RNA sequence: GGAGAGAUGGCCGAGAGGCCGAAGGCGCUCCCCUGCUAAGGGAGUAUGUGCCAAAAGCGCAUCGAGGGUUCGAAUCCCUCUCUCUCCGCCA
């Protein structure tokens, strides 16, 4: 959510900013609603003030033993007026809230113009594309003989689920372990274990609700739970309604979790293989920082995700998302795309975003600025470090041999009992 | 699942219809005193929000959440959530 004061004082500039995303903000209906809000709020508070003053007078008169009946007569219809005003105010504020919650974050200045992923800007490339003396297979063909089974996933649950058995399952676990160990031991993150279901308040805090409910799986319960689409949700909500001690900043959490996504809008895309699943494993990096730290923290966090790709010697490129492709809550996002020889394409394996104070405002996540002594909104950031399922795919495809075996990357061998090949 | 107790500011804790945005303590900040240290004295110290360009100022709201009773609710009533204790069940 953006600062409501920004709308009141710099409406035109906000409208211009939103245009960069291709969002047309209807200032007329906003202004009409806002001026009603002002009128009614002032009237409501005046009435409340009057009630408070008169009630106090009644109390004092009673204490002196005076007759309070005349005073009671004076306030007779005040209650009804007040209730009507309060109700009207509540309705208007609700309407304003719906509008405000539907407005995406203001983009960082450095975000390039553009409409779709075709306009994203490649920042850098790393690693050498592997050369094969044969036609490389994709992970589906490679995986089948090794224990990757989509039919079983469909039988047990539905399409877009997979069963991994044997060394492939272990390989994925090893990948997760390598990521966690690296981020904890080398990058200074604190490991977190969190609920994999979250309530509506938490989803609202990180921006998935109310706008993106269709992307979530709901668990029947009263009130409903949602399966987390990313560990970002529970981890970032650690600081919801919290004033963080300045000494503890920045807070850096790393969390492995399964992620559940309905992929409602993705019919027909990436139906083959493990690229786009309803359930996948991810190691997520979350940072809670002060506003002045966030730009640098964003670069660092992205580098932390890159470090995993480097350890695994997987070729990748770093992309700065353009205005049209940057997510709703994000001010600026880097994607890391790993090379998949089976597709002859770079595919997203990590998305690292700086949300600035957008999530923090919804979350009421604050820190106490020692300079002002006042609580101020924190900045939140997160990024995949990395998506484990896609990392598994990337390892399989980049490390494949002509006989269909997979060479285990050096960095993972200690996690796999020293074996060098999966056959 | 059953029985009981509870939820008040950064923390502890008083408060039982009006004098309560809330005593007292701890912590923290500033000042004074003391040659160090320890101790002592004084002042300050919730959050959100409206009017306002902003500050100042003046309001409004908030005592787990939501409803209700009342001229007036931290306080009375109802519903819910969470925490703790005991019993049962359980990885």
GROMACS .gro file of N, CA and C in nm, chain A residues 45-151:
model
  321
   45UNK      N    1  -1.587   1.360   1.402
   45UNK     CA    2  -1.500   1.390   1.516
   45UNK      C    3  -1.555   1.507   1.597
   46UNK      N    4  -1.619   1.600   1.530
   46UNK     CA    5  -1.684   1.709   1.604
   46UNK      C    6  -1.791   1.655   1.696
   47UNK      N    7  -1.872   1.562   1.643
   47UNK     CA    8  -1.978   1.502   1.724
   47UNK      C    9  -1.920   1.424   1.841
   48UNK      N   10  -1.813   1.351   1.813
   48UNK     CA   11  -1.749   1.275   1.921
   48UNK      C   12  -1.698   1.369   2.029
   49UNK      N   13  -1.640   1.477   1.983
   49UNK     CA   14  -1.588   1.576   2.076
   49UNK      C   15  -1.702   1.628   2.166
   50UNK      N   16  -1.815   1.658   2.102
   50UNK     CA   17  -1.928   1.711   2.177
   50UNK      C   18  -1.979   1.610   2.279
   51UNK      N   19  -1.991   1.486   2.235
   51UNK     CA   20  -2.036   1.381   2.326
   51UNK      C   21  -1.942   1.371   2.447
   52UNK      N   22  -1.811   1.369   2.417
   52UNK     CA   23  -1.714   1.356   2.526
   52UNK      C   24  -1.725   1.472   2.624
   53UNK      N   25  -1.735   1.593   2.569
   53UNK     CA   26  -1.742   1.712   2.654
   53UNK      C   27  -1.867   1.708   2.743
   54UNK      N   28  -1.980   1.677   2.682
   54UNK     CA   29  -2.106   1.676   2.758
   54UNK      C   30  -2.109   1.564   2.861
   55UNK      N   31  -2.057   1.451   2.822
   55UNK     CA   32  -2.057   1.340   2.918
   55UNK      C   33  -1.973   1.375   3.039
   56UNK      N   34  -1.864   1.441   3.012
   56UNK     CA   35  -1.778   1.482   3.122
   56UNK      C   36  -1.853   1.579   3.214
   57UNK      N   37  -1.926   1.672   3.153
   57UNK     CA   38  -2.003   1.769   3.231
   57UNK      C   39  -2.109   1.700   3.318
   58UNK      N   40  -2.170   1.597   3.261
   58UNK     CA   41  -2.270   1.522   3.339
   58UNK      C   42  -2.204   1.456   3.459
   59UNK      N   43  -2.089   1.400   3.435
   59UNK     CA   44  -2.018   1.334   3.545
   59UNK      C   45  -1.986   1.431   3.655
   60UNK      N   46  -1.942   1.552   3.617
   60UNK     CA   47  -1.904   1.651   3.717
   60UNK      C   48  -2.027   1.702   3.794
   61UNK      N   49  -2.136   1.723   3.719
   61UNK     CA   50  -2.258   1.771   3.785
   61UNK      C   51  -2.308   1.668   3.886
   62UNK      N   52  -2.301   1.541   3.843
   62UNK     CA   53  -2.347   1.434   3.930
   62UNK      C   54  -2.262   1.428   4.058
   63UNK      N   55  -2.132   1.448   4.040
   63UNK     CA   56  -2.042   1.442   4.155
   63UNK      C   57  -2.075   1.552   4.256
   64UNK      N   58  -2.124   1.666   4.203
   64UNK     CA   59  -2.160   1.775   4.292
   64UNK      C   60  -2.300   1.760   4.347
   65UNK      N   61  -2.370   1.659   4.302
   65UNK     CA   62  -2.504   1.634   4.351
   65UNK      C   63  -2.610   1.719   4.286
   66UNK      N   64  -2.577   1.775   4.167
   66UNK     CA   65  -2.675   1.856   4.097
   66UNK      C   66  -2.771   1.768   4.017
   67UNK      N   67  -2.880   1.828   3.976
   67UNK     CA   68  -2.978   1.757   3.894
   67UNK      C   69  -2.924   1.747   3.752
   68UNK      N   70  -2.910   1.626   3.703
   68UNK     CA   71  -2.850   1.610   3.570
   68UNK      C   72  -2.952   1.591   3.459
   69UNK      N   73  -3.079   1.587   3.496
   69UNK     CA   74  -3.181   1.560   3.395
   69UNK      C   75  -3.178   1.659   3.276
   70UNK      N   76  -3.165   1.792   3.304
   70UNK     CA   77  -3.158   1.887   3.191
   70UNK      C   78  -3.042   1.855   3.097
   71UNK      N   79  -2.931   1.815   3.155
   71UNK     CA   80  -2.814   1.781   3.072
   71UNK      C   81  -2.840   1.658   2.988
   72UNK      N   82  -2.908   1.561   3.049
   72UNK     CA   83  -2.940   1.438   2.976
   72UNK      C   84  -3.031   1.468   2.857
   73UNK      N   85  -3.125   1.558   2.880
   73UNK     CA   86  -3.217   1.594   2.772
   73UNK      C   87  -3.141   1.653   2.652
   74UNK      N   88  -3.037   1.732   2.683
   74UNK     CA   89  -2.962   1.796   2.576
   74UNK      C   90  -2.891   1.698   2.484
   75UNK      N   91  -2.850   1.584   2.539
   75UNK     CA   92  -2.770   1.490   2.459
   75UNK      C   93  -2.854   1.379   2.398
   76UNK      N   94  -2.985   1.395   2.408
   76UNK     CA   95  -3.074   1.285   2.372
   76UNK      C   96  -3.050   1.229   2.232
   77UNK      N   97  -3.049   1.320   2.133
   77UNK     CA   98  -3.038   1.267   1.996
   77UNK      C   99  -2.895   1.270   1.942
   78UNK      N  100  -2.802   1.305   2.028
   78UNK     CA  101  -2.663   1.309   1.986
   78UNK      C  102  -2.615   1.171   1.944
   79UNK      N  103  -2.655   1.071   2.019
   79UNK     CA  104  -2.611   0.935   1.993
   79UNK      C  105  -2.648   0.887   1.854
   80UNK      N  106  -2.770   0.916   1.813
   80UNK     CA  107  -2.814   0.871   1.681
   80UNK      C  108  -2.736   0.940   1.570
   81UNK      N  109  -2.720   1.071   1.585
   81UNK     CA  110  -2.642   1.146   1.486
   81UNK      C  111  -2.502   1.090   1.474
   82UNK      N  112  -2.445   1.063   1.590
   82UNK     CA  113  -2.307   1.015   1.593
   82UNK      C  114  -2.297   0.879   1.525
   83UNK      N  115  -2.389   0.792   1.557
   83UNK     CA  116  -2.386   0.658   1.499
   83UNK      C  117  -2.398   0.664   1.348
   84UNK      N  118  -2.487   0.750   1.298
   84UNK     CA  119  -2.506   0.764   1.154
   84UNK      C  120  -2.376   0.814   1.089
   85UNK      N  121  -2.315   0.914   1.152
   85UNK     CA  122  -2.192   0.968   1.096
   85UNK      C  123  -2.080   0.865   1.097
   86UNK      N  124  -2.071   0.791   1.205
   86UNK     CA  125  -1.966   0.689   1.214
   86UNK      C  126  -1.983   0.581   1.108
   87UNK      N  127  -2.109   0.541   1.087
   87UNK     CA  128  -2.133   0.440   0.986
   87UNK      C  129  -2.095   0.488   0.847
   88UNK      N  130  -2.136   0.613   0.818
   88UNK     CA  131  -2.105   0.667   0.687
   88UNK      C  132  -1.955   0.678   0.666
   89UNK      N  133  -1.887   0.722   0.769
   89UNK     CA  134  -1.742   0.734   0.762
   89UNK      C  135  -1.678   0.598   0.737
   90UNK      N  136  -1.727   0.498   0.808
   90UNK     CA  137  -1.673   0.363   0.791
   90UNK      C  138  -1.688   0.314   0.649
   91UNK      N  139  -1.803   0.342   0.589
   91UNK     CA  140  -1.825   0.297   0.451
   91UNK      C  141  -1.729   0.364   0.355
   92UNK      N  142  -1.712   0.494   0.372
   92UNK     CA  143  -1.624   0.568   0.281
   92UNK      C  144  -1.480   0.523   0.297
   93UNK      N  145  -1.441   0.501   0.422
   93UNK     CA  146  -1.303   0.458   0.443
   93UNK      C  147  -1.280   0.320   0.383
   94UNK      N  148  -1.382   0.237   0.390
   94UNK     CA  149  -1.372   0.104   0.329
   94UNK      C  150  -1.354   0.116   0.177
   95UNK      N  151  -1.433   0.204   0.117
   95UNK     CA  152  -1.420   0.224  -0.028
   95UNK      C  153  -1.282   0.277  -0.064
   96UNK      N  154  -1.234   0.373   0.014
   96UNK     CA  155  -1.101   0.428  -0.012
   96UNK      C  156  -0.995   0.319   0.003
   97UNK      N  157  -1.016   0.236   0.102
   97UNK     CA  158  -0.921   0.129   0.129
   97UNK      C  159  -0.912   0.031   0.012
   98UNK      N  160  -1.027  -0.002  -0.044
   98UNK     CA  161  -1.030  -0.092  -0.159
   98UNK      C  162  -0.949  -0.031  -0.273
   99UNK      N  163  -0.968   0.098  -0.296
   99UNK     CA  164  -0.892   0.166  -0.402
   99UNK      C  165  -0.743   0.161  -0.372
  100UNK      N  166  -0.708   0.196  -0.248
  100UNK     CA  167  -0.567   0.204  -0.211
  100UNK      C  168  -0.498   0.068  -0.219
  101UNK      N  169  -0.569  -0.035  -0.176
  101UNK     CA  170  -0.506  -0.168  -0.177
  101UNK      C  171  -0.486  -0.220  -0.319
  102UNK      N  172  -0.558  -0.163  -0.413
  102UNK     CA  173  -0.545  -0.209  -0.550
  102UNK      C  174  -0.437  -0.137  -0.629
  103UNK      N  175  -0.372  -0.040  -0.565
  103UNK     CA  176  -0.270   0.038  -0.635
  103UNK      C  177  -0.133  -0.026  -0.614
  104UNK      N  178  -0.060  -0.051  -0.723
  104UNK     CA  179   0.072  -0.114  -0.708
  104UNK      C  180   0.177  -0.016  -0.658
  105UNK      N  181   0.293  -0.070  -0.626
  105UNK     CA  182   0.402   0.012  -0.572
  105UNK      C  183   0.454   0.108  -0.679
  106UNK      N  184   0.508   0.219  -0.632
  106UNK     CA  185   0.577   0.313  -0.720
  106UNK      C  186   0.712   0.252  -0.758
  107UNK      N  187   0.745   0.257  -0.885
  107UNK     CA  188   0.869   0.196  -0.930
  107UNK      C  189   0.990   0.281  -0.894
  108UNK      N  190   1.100   0.213  -0.869
  108UNK     CA  191   1.226   0.284  -0.850
  108UNK      C  192   1.265   0.356  -0.979
  109UNK      N  193   1.336   0.468  -0.961
  109UNK     CA  194   1.376   0.547  -1.080
  109UNK      C  195   1.456   0.465  -1.180
  110UNK      N  196   1.533   0.370  -1.129
  110UNK     CA  197   1.624   0.296  -1.217
  110UNK      C  198   1.553   0.188  -1.299
  111UNK      N  199   1.423   0.170  -1.275
  111UNK     CA  200   1.351   0.067  -1.350
  111UNK      C  201   1.325   0.117  -1.492
  112UNK      N  202   1.366   0.039  -1.593
  112UNK     CA  203   1.350   0.085  -1.732
  112UNK      C  204   1.205   0.078  -1.778
  113UNK      N  205   1.171   0.164  -1.874
  113UNK     CA  206   1.038   0.158  -1.932
  113UNK      C  207   1.021   0.026  -2.007
  114UNK      N  208   0.895  -0.012  -2.028
  114UNK     CA  209   0.870  -0.134  -2.104
  114UNK      C  210   0.741  -0.198  -2.064
  115UNK      N  211   0.692  -0.284  -2.153
  115UNK     CA  212   0.561  -0.343  -2.130
  115UNK      C  213   0.566  -0.487  -2.084
  116UNK      N  214   0.658  -0.564  -2.139
  116UNK     CA  215   0.659  -0.706  -2.110
  116UNK      C  216   0.801  -0.754  -2.087
  117UNK      N  217   0.817  -0.885  -2.065
  117UNK     CA  218   0.950  -0.938  -2.039
  117UNK      C  219   1.045  -0.915  -2.157
  118UNK      N  220   0.989  -0.887  -2.275
  118UNK     CA  221   1.075  -0.859  -2.390
  118UNK      C  222   1.153  -0.730  -2.370
  119UNK      N  223   1.105  -0.643  -2.281
  119UNK     CA  224   1.171  -0.514  -2.259
  119UNK      C  225   1.265  -0.514  -2.138
  120UNK      N  226   1.278  -0.628  -2.075
  120UNK     CA  227   1.370  -0.635  -1.961
  120UNK      C  228   1.513  -0.615  -2.009
  121UNK      N  229   1.597  -0.567  -1.916
  121UNK     CA  230   1.733  -0.535  -1.956
  121UNK      C  231   1.830  -0.636  -1.895
  122UNK      N  232   1.911  -0.694  -1.981
  122UNK     CA  233   2.011  -0.788  -1.931
  122UNK      C  234   2.127  -0.710  -1.871
  123UNK      N  235   2.156  -0.739  -1.745
  123UNK     CA  236   2.263  -0.666  -1.675
  123UNK      C  237   2.397  -0.736  -1.694
  124UNK      N  238   2.394  -0.868  -1.681
  124UNK     CA  239   2.521  -0.942  -1.689
  124UNK      C  240   2.496  -1.088  -1.723
  125UNK      N  241   2.601  -1.153  -1.772
  125UNK     CA  242   2.598  -1.298  -1.792
  125UNK      C  243   2.715  -1.358  -1.717
  126UNK      N  244   2.696  -1.481  -1.669
  126UNK     CA  245   2.805  -1.548  -1.599
  126UNK      C  246   2.810  -1.693  -1.645
  127UNK      N  247   2.931  -1.746  -1.654
  127UNK     CA  248   2.949  -1.888  -1.683
  127UNK      C  249   2.952  -1.917  -1.832
  128UNK      N  250   3.004  -2.036  -1.862
  128UNK     CA  251   3.013  -2.078  -2.002
  128UNK      C  252   2.906  -2.180  -2.030
  129UNK      N  253   2.837  -2.163  -2.142
  129UNK     CA  254   2.735  -2.260  -2.177
  129UNK      C  255   2.803  -2.395  -2.203
  130UNK      N  256   2.747  -2.501  -2.148
  130UNK     CA  257   2.811  -2.632  -2.166
  130UNK      C  258   2.803  -2.678  -2.312
  131UNK      N  259   2.909  -2.739  -2.357
  131UNK     CA  260   2.911  -2.795  -2.493
  131UNK      C  261   2.896  -2.946  -2.483
  132UNK      N  262   2.803  -2.999  -2.556
  132UNK     CA  263   2.782  -3.143  -2.553
  132UNK      C  264   2.822  -3.201  -2.689
  133UNK      N  265   2.875  -3.320  -2.684
  133UNK     CA  266   2.904  -3.390  -2.810
  133UNK      C  267   2.784  -3.470  -2.858
  134UNK      N  268   2.669  -3.436  -2.806
  134UNK     CA  269   2.546  -3.509  -2.840
  134UNK      C  270   2.431  -3.410  -2.823
  135UNK      N  271   2.311  -3.452  -2.858
  135UNK     CA  272   2.197  -3.363  -2.841
  135UNK      C  273   2.149  -3.372  -2.695
  136UNK      N  274   2.159  -3.261  -2.622
  136UNK     CA  275   2.123  -3.269  -2.479
  136UNK      C  276   1.973  -3.291  -2.462
  137UNK      N  277   1.939  -3.371  -2.360
  137UNK     CA  278   1.798  -3.399  -2.331
  137UNK      C  279   1.746  -3.295  -2.233
  138UNK      N  280   1.615  -3.288  -2.220
  138UNK     CA  281   1.560  -3.204  -2.115
  138UNK      C  282   1.540  -3.289  -1.989
  139UNK      N  283   1.503  -3.223  -1.879
  139UNK     CA  284   1.502  -3.293  -1.750
  139UNK      C  285   1.395  -3.401  -1.744
  140UNK      N  286   1.293  -3.389  -1.828
  140UNK     CA  287   1.188  -3.491  -1.825
  140UNK      C  288   1.243  -3.623  -1.880
  141UNK      N  289   1.308  -3.615  -1.994
  141UNK     CA  290   1.365  -3.736  -2.053
  141UNK      C  291   1.477  -3.791  -1.966
  142UNK      N  292   1.556  -3.701  -1.912
  142UNK     CA  293   1.665  -3.745  -1.825
  142UNK      C  294   1.610  -3.806  -1.696
  143UNK      N  295   1.504  -3.745  -1.647
  143UNK     CA  296   1.455  -3.780  -1.513
  143UNK      C  297   1.380  -3.912  -1.508
  144UNK      N  298   1.308  -3.943  -1.611
  144UNK     CA  299   1.222  -4.061  -1.606
  144UNK      C  300   1.294  -4.187  -1.558
  145UNK      N  301   1.410  -4.221  -1.619
  145UNK     CA  302   1.477  -4.344  -1.572
  145UNK      C  303   1.538  -4.329  -1.432
  146UNK      N  304   1.550  -4.205  -1.386
  146UNK     CA  305   1.622  -4.183  -1.259
  146UNK      C  306   1.527  -4.161  -1.140
  147UNK      N  307   1.396  -4.159  -1.165
  147UNK     CA  308   1.304  -4.147  -1.051
  147UNK      C  309   1.222  -4.021  -1.048
  148UNK      N  310   1.202  -3.960  -1.168
  148UNK     CA  311   1.115  -3.842  -1.173
  148UNK      C  312   0.986  -3.884  -1.243
  149UNK      N  313   0.874  -3.881  -1.170
  149UNK     CA  314   0.753  -3.944  -1.222
  149UNK      C  315   0.633  -3.851  -1.213
  150UNK      N  316   0.590  -3.804  -1.330
  150UNK     CA  317   0.477  -3.710  -1.334
  150UNK      C  318   0.343  -3.781  -1.330
  151UNK      N  319   0.341  -3.905  -1.383
  151UNK     CA  320   0.214  -3.981  -1.379
  151UNK      C  321   0.175  -4.006  -1.233
   0.00000   0.00000   0.00000
